[in-house]
Coordinates of C-alpha atoms in Angstrom, one line a residue:
M939 CA 10.0 -19.0 1.2
R940 CA 12.1 -19.0 -1.9
F941 CA 10.3 -15.9 -3.3
L942 CA 10.5 -14.3 0.1
I943 CA 14.3 -14.6 0.2
L944 CA 14.6 -13.4 -3.4
G945 CA 12.3 -10.5 -2.6
L946 CA 14.4 -9.3 0.3
T947 CA 17.5 -9.6 -1.8
V948 CA 16.0 -7.3 -4.4
A949 CA 14.9 -4.9 -1.7
F950 CA 18.4 -4.0 -0.8
L951 CA 19.7 -3.4 -4.3
P952 CA 20.7 0.1 -5.1
L953 CA 18.0 2.0 -7.1
S954 CA 20.4 2.2 -10.1
A955 CA 20.3 -1.6 -10.3
M956 CA 16.5 -1.7 -10.6
A957 CA 14.7 -2.5 -13.8
G958 CA 11.6 -0.3 -13.4
S959 CA 11.0 3.2 -14.6
S960 CA 9.3 6.4 -13.6
V961 CA 6.0 7.3 -15.3
T962 CA 4.6 10.9 -15.5
Y963 CA 0.8 11.1 -15.7
S964 CA -1.8 13.8 -15.1
A965 CA -4.9 14.2 -12.9
G966 CA -7.1 17.3 -12.7
G967 CA -4.6 19.3 -14.7
E968 CA -1.7 18.4 -12.4
E969 CA 1.4 16.2 -13.1
F970 CA 2.1 13.2 -11.0
E971 CA 5.0 10.7 -11.1
G972 CA 4.5 7.0 -10.5
Y973 CA 6.9 4.0 -10.9
I974 CA 6.3 0.9 -12.9
A975 CA 8.2 -2.4 -12.6
K976 CA 7.0 -5.2 -14.9
A977 CA 7.4 -8.9 -14.6
S978 CA 9.6 -10.7 -17.1
G979 CA 7.5 -13.1 -19.1
T980 CA 3.8 -13.6 -18.5
S981 CA 2.5 -11.6 -15.5
K982 CA 0.6 -13.2 -12.6
G983 CA -1.3 -10.0 -12.1
M984 CA -0.9 -6.3 -11.2
V985 CA -0.2 -4.8 -7.8
V986 CA -0.8 -1.1 -7.2
I987 CA 1.3 0.3 -4.3
T988 CA 0.2 3.4 -2.3
H989 CA 3.0 5.3 -0.6
D990 CA 3.6 6.3 3.0
W991 CA 3.3 9.9 4.3
D992 CA 6.8 10.8 3.0
G993 CA 5.6 10.3 -0.6
L994 CA 6.7 7.9 -3.4
T995 CA 10.3 7.1 -2.4
D996 CA 12.9 4.4 -3.1
Y997 CA 11.1 2.3 -0.5
E998 CA 8.0 1.8 -2.6
K999 CA 10.2 1.4 -5.7
K1000 CA 12.1 -1.4 -4.0
R1001 CA 8.8 -3.1 -3.1
A1002 CA 7.7 -2.8 -6.7
E1003 CA 10.9 -4.5 -7.8
M1004 CA 10.4 -7.2 -5.3
L1005 CA 6.9 -7.9 -6.7
A1006 CA 8.3 -7.8 -10.3
S1007 CA 10.9 -10.4 -9.3
M1008 CA 8.0 -12.6 -8.1
G1009 CA 6.2 -12.4 -11.5
Y1010 CA 3.8 -9.5 -10.9
D1011 CA 3.5 -6.2 -12.6
A1012 CA 3.7 -3.4 -10.0
F1013 CA 2.8 0.3 -10.2
A1014 CA 3.5 2.7 -7.3
L1015 CA 1.2 5.7 -7.6
D1016 CA 1.7 9.3 -6.5
L1017 CA -0.7 11.2 -4.3
F1018 CA 1.4 14.4 -3.8
G1019 CA 2.5 15.5 -7.3
K1020 CA 5.6 15.3 -9.4
G1021 CA 8.6 16.8 -7.6
K1022 CA 6.5 17.5 -4.5
L1023 CA 8.1 15.2 -1.9
P1024 CA 7.9 16.5 1.7
K1025 CA 11.2 17.3 3.3
S1026 CA 10.3 17.1 7.0
I1027 CA 7.9 15.6 9.5
D1028 CA 5.9 18.8 9.5
E1029 CA 5.6 18.7 5.7
N1030 CA 4.6 15.0 5.9
K1031 CA 1.8 16.0 8.3
A1032 CA 0.7 18.9 6.2
M1033 CA 0.6 17.1 2.9
T1034 CA -1.3 14.1 4.2
G1035 CA -3.5 16.3 6.4
R1036 CA -4.7 18.1 3.3
L1037 CA -5.8 14.8 1.7
Y1038 CA -7.4 13.6 4.9
K1039 CA -9.4 16.8 5.0
N1040 CA -10.4 16.5 1.3
R1041 CA -11.4 12.9 0.8
E1042 CA -12.8 13.6 -2.6
R1043 CA -9.4 14.7 -3.8
M1044 CA -7.8 11.7 -2.2
R1045 CA -10.2 9.4 -4.0
S1046 CA -9.8 11.1 -7.4
L1047 CA -6.0 10.9 -7.1
L1048 CA -6.2 7.2 -6.2
M1049 CA -8.4 6.5 -9.2
A1050 CA -6.0 8.5 -11.5
G1051 CA -3.1 6.3 -10.3
L1052 CA -5.2 3.2 -10.7
G1053 CA -6.1 4.3 -14.2
E1054 CA -2.4 4.8 -15.1
A1055 CA -1.6 1.3 -13.7
K1056 CA -4.4 -0.2 -15.9
K1057 CA -2.8 1.4 -19.0
A1058 CA 0.4 -0.7 -18.2
S1059 CA -1.5 -3.9 -17.5
S1060 CA -5.0 -5.1 -17.9
A1061 CA -4.4 -8.0 -15.5
K1062 CA -6.4 -8.6 -12.3
T1063 CA -5.3 -6.1 -9.7
V1064 CA -4.7 -5.9 -6.0
V1065 CA -4.2 -2.5 -4.3
M1066 CA -1.9 -2.2 -1.3
G1067 CA -0.4 0.5 0.9
Y1068 CA 1.9 1.4 3.8
C1069 CA 0.9 3.6 6.8
F1070 CA -0.8 6.6 5.2
G1071 CA -1.0 4.6 2.0
G1072 CA -2.8 1.9 3.9
A1073 CA -5.4 4.4 5.1
A1074 CA -5.7 5.6 1.5
V1075 CA -6.3 2.0 0.3
L1076 CA -9.2 1.7 2.7
E1077 CA -10.6 5.0 1.4
M1078 CA -10.6 3.5 -2.1
A1079 CA -12.3 0.3 -0.8
R1080 CA -15.0 2.3 0.9
S1081 CA -15.6 4.4 -2.2
G1082 CA -16.7 1.4 -4.1
S1083 CA -15.7 3.3 -7.3
A1084 CA -12.7 1.1 -8.2
K1085 CA -13.8 -1.6 -10.5
D1086 CA -12.2 -4.9 -11.3
I1087 CA -10.2 -4.9 -8.1
S1088 CA -9.4 -8.4 -6.7
G1089 CA -8.3 -7.3 -3.2
Y1090 CA -7.0 -4.6 -0.8
V1091 CA -4.0 -4.9 1.5
T1092 CA -2.7 -2.6 4.2
F1093 CA 0.6 -2.8 6.1
H1094 CA 0.5 -0.8 9.4
G1095 CA -2.0 1.5 7.9
G1096 CA -4.6 3.8 9.5
L1097 CA -7.8 1.8 10.1
T1098 CA -10.5 4.2 11.3
T1099 CA -13.5 5.0 9.2
P1100 CA -14.6 8.6 8.8
K1101 CA -18.0 9.6 10.1
G1102 CA -20.6 8.9 7.4
Q1103 CA -18.5 6.4 5.5
S1104 CA -18.9 2.6 5.4
Y1105 CA -17.7 -0.4 3.4
P1106 CA -20.2 -1.4 0.7
K1107 CA -21.3 -5.0 0.4
G1108 CA -19.3 -6.8 -2.3
T1109 CA -16.0 -5.1 -1.4
P1110 CA -13.2 -7.5 -2.5
P1111 CA -11.2 -9.5 0.1
M1112 CA -8.9 -7.6 2.4
L1113 CA -5.7 -8.4 4.2
I1114 CA -4.7 -6.2 7.2
A1115 CA -1.1 -6.5 8.5
H1116 CA -0.7 -4.8 11.9
G1117 CA 1.9 -4.5 14.6
A1118 CA 0.6 -5.2 18.1
A1119 CA 3.0 -2.6 19.6
D1120 CA 1.7 0.1 17.3
T1121 CA 0.8 3.1 19.5
A1122 CA -0.5 5.2 16.6
V1123 CA -3.0 2.7 15.3
T1124 CA -4.2 0.7 18.3
M1125 CA -5.7 -2.8 18.7
E1126 CA -8.9 -1.0 19.5
H1127 CA -8.8 0.4 15.9
V1128 CA -8.2 -3.2 14.7
A1129 CA -11.2 -4.5 16.6
G1130 CA -13.4 -1.7 15.3
L1131 CA -12.4 -2.4 11.7
S1132 CA -13.1 -6.1 12.2
K1133 CA -16.6 -5.3 13.5
E1134 CA -17.3 -3.1 10.5
L1135 CA -16.1 -5.7 8.0
E1136 CA -18.1 -8.4 9.7
A1137 CA -21.2 -6.3 9.6
A1138 CA -20.7 -5.7 5.8
G1139 CA -20.1 -9.4 5.1
I1140 CA -16.7 -8.7 3.7
T1141 CA -14.0 -11.5 3.4
Y1142 CA -10.9 -10.4 5.4
E1143 CA -7.9 -11.5 7.3
I1144 CA -6.1 -9.6 10.0
E1145 CA -2.5 -10.5 10.9
V1146 CA -1.2 -9.2 14.1
Y1147 CA 2.6 -9.4 14.9
S1148 CA 3.8 -9.2 18.5
G1149 CA 6.3 -6.6 19.4
A1150 CA 6.0 -4.8 16.0
P1151 CA 5.6 -1.0 16.2
H1152 CA 4.1 1.3 13.6
A1153 CA 6.1 1.2 10.3
F1154 CA 7.6 -2.2 11.1
T1155 CA 8.2 -3.0 7.4
V1156 CA 10.4 0.0 6.7
F1157 CA 13.9 -1.2 5.9
D1158 CA 16.9 0.4 7.8
S1159 CA 14.7 2.3 10.3
N1160 CA 14.7 1.8 14.0
R1161 CA 11.1 0.6 13.8
Y1162 CA 12.0 -2.2 11.4
R1163 CA 11.2 -5.7 12.7
K1164 CA 12.6 -8.4 10.5
T1165 CA 10.3 -11.2 11.7
A1166 CA 7.1 -9.2 11.4
D1167 CA 8.2 -7.9 7.9
E1168 CA 8.9 -11.3 6.6
K1169 CA 5.8 -12.9 8.0
S1170 CA 3.6 -10.1 6.7
W1171 CA 5.2 -10.3 3.3
A1172 CA 4.6 -14.1 3.2
A1173 CA 1.0 -13.6 4.1
F1174 CA 0.8 -11.0 1.3
Q1175 CA 2.2 -13.5 -1.2
E1176 CA -0.4 -16.0 -0.2
F1177 CA -3.1 -13.4 -0.6
L1178 CA -1.8 -12.6 -4.1
K1179 CA -1.8 -16.3 -5.1
T1180 CA -5.3 -16.7 -3.8
N1181 CA -6.8 -13.5 -5.4
L1182 CA -4.9 -12.9 -8.6

């Protein structure tokens, strides 16, 4: 709980007070801009953060700072491109839609971000994501191409598996944090994922929070649910302690 309280304090600091920095990297001849926040002293491990459908914003940077304050190195990757943040709901849908339709590009950009994170830290790594980022994390897990990953975590992420895809045996442990009141990603989707993971023999935990809608961790939004956010963050911390 001590780390949880500290983390939430860091989350509300203005970005100017944060200790991390932006990192420009390339993928397929395009420029992308991530964000790195490193632990002071010896790191407990690396956490790679995958952003929501509105791109890499102050939200993911604050989460990176929270992790750094807990003793982890954190890298928030970029799937849209440097300077290409969407400016409306329609643009959010269009930019994520292009990646959903081109899964190979999504995977290549995820791997490019992971590669950049590995340049900053060779420590054991957990990959996590929010909403669209959660769906992207599961895409990475299904690809089986990410090596030396210790676990995957999604917060209110998309959970359906595209036709023709599956989770390979040997996929690292997974934590799924889900809101029971989510109307975009339903409990039927949760049950379906559970069946897939059971069939593949994958170690996983699914945490479901009553009354929590989609995007329940997003600070200062009308969907934010403090209890679900804090409980899911505590579960995440336990996952990190176990797997890193």
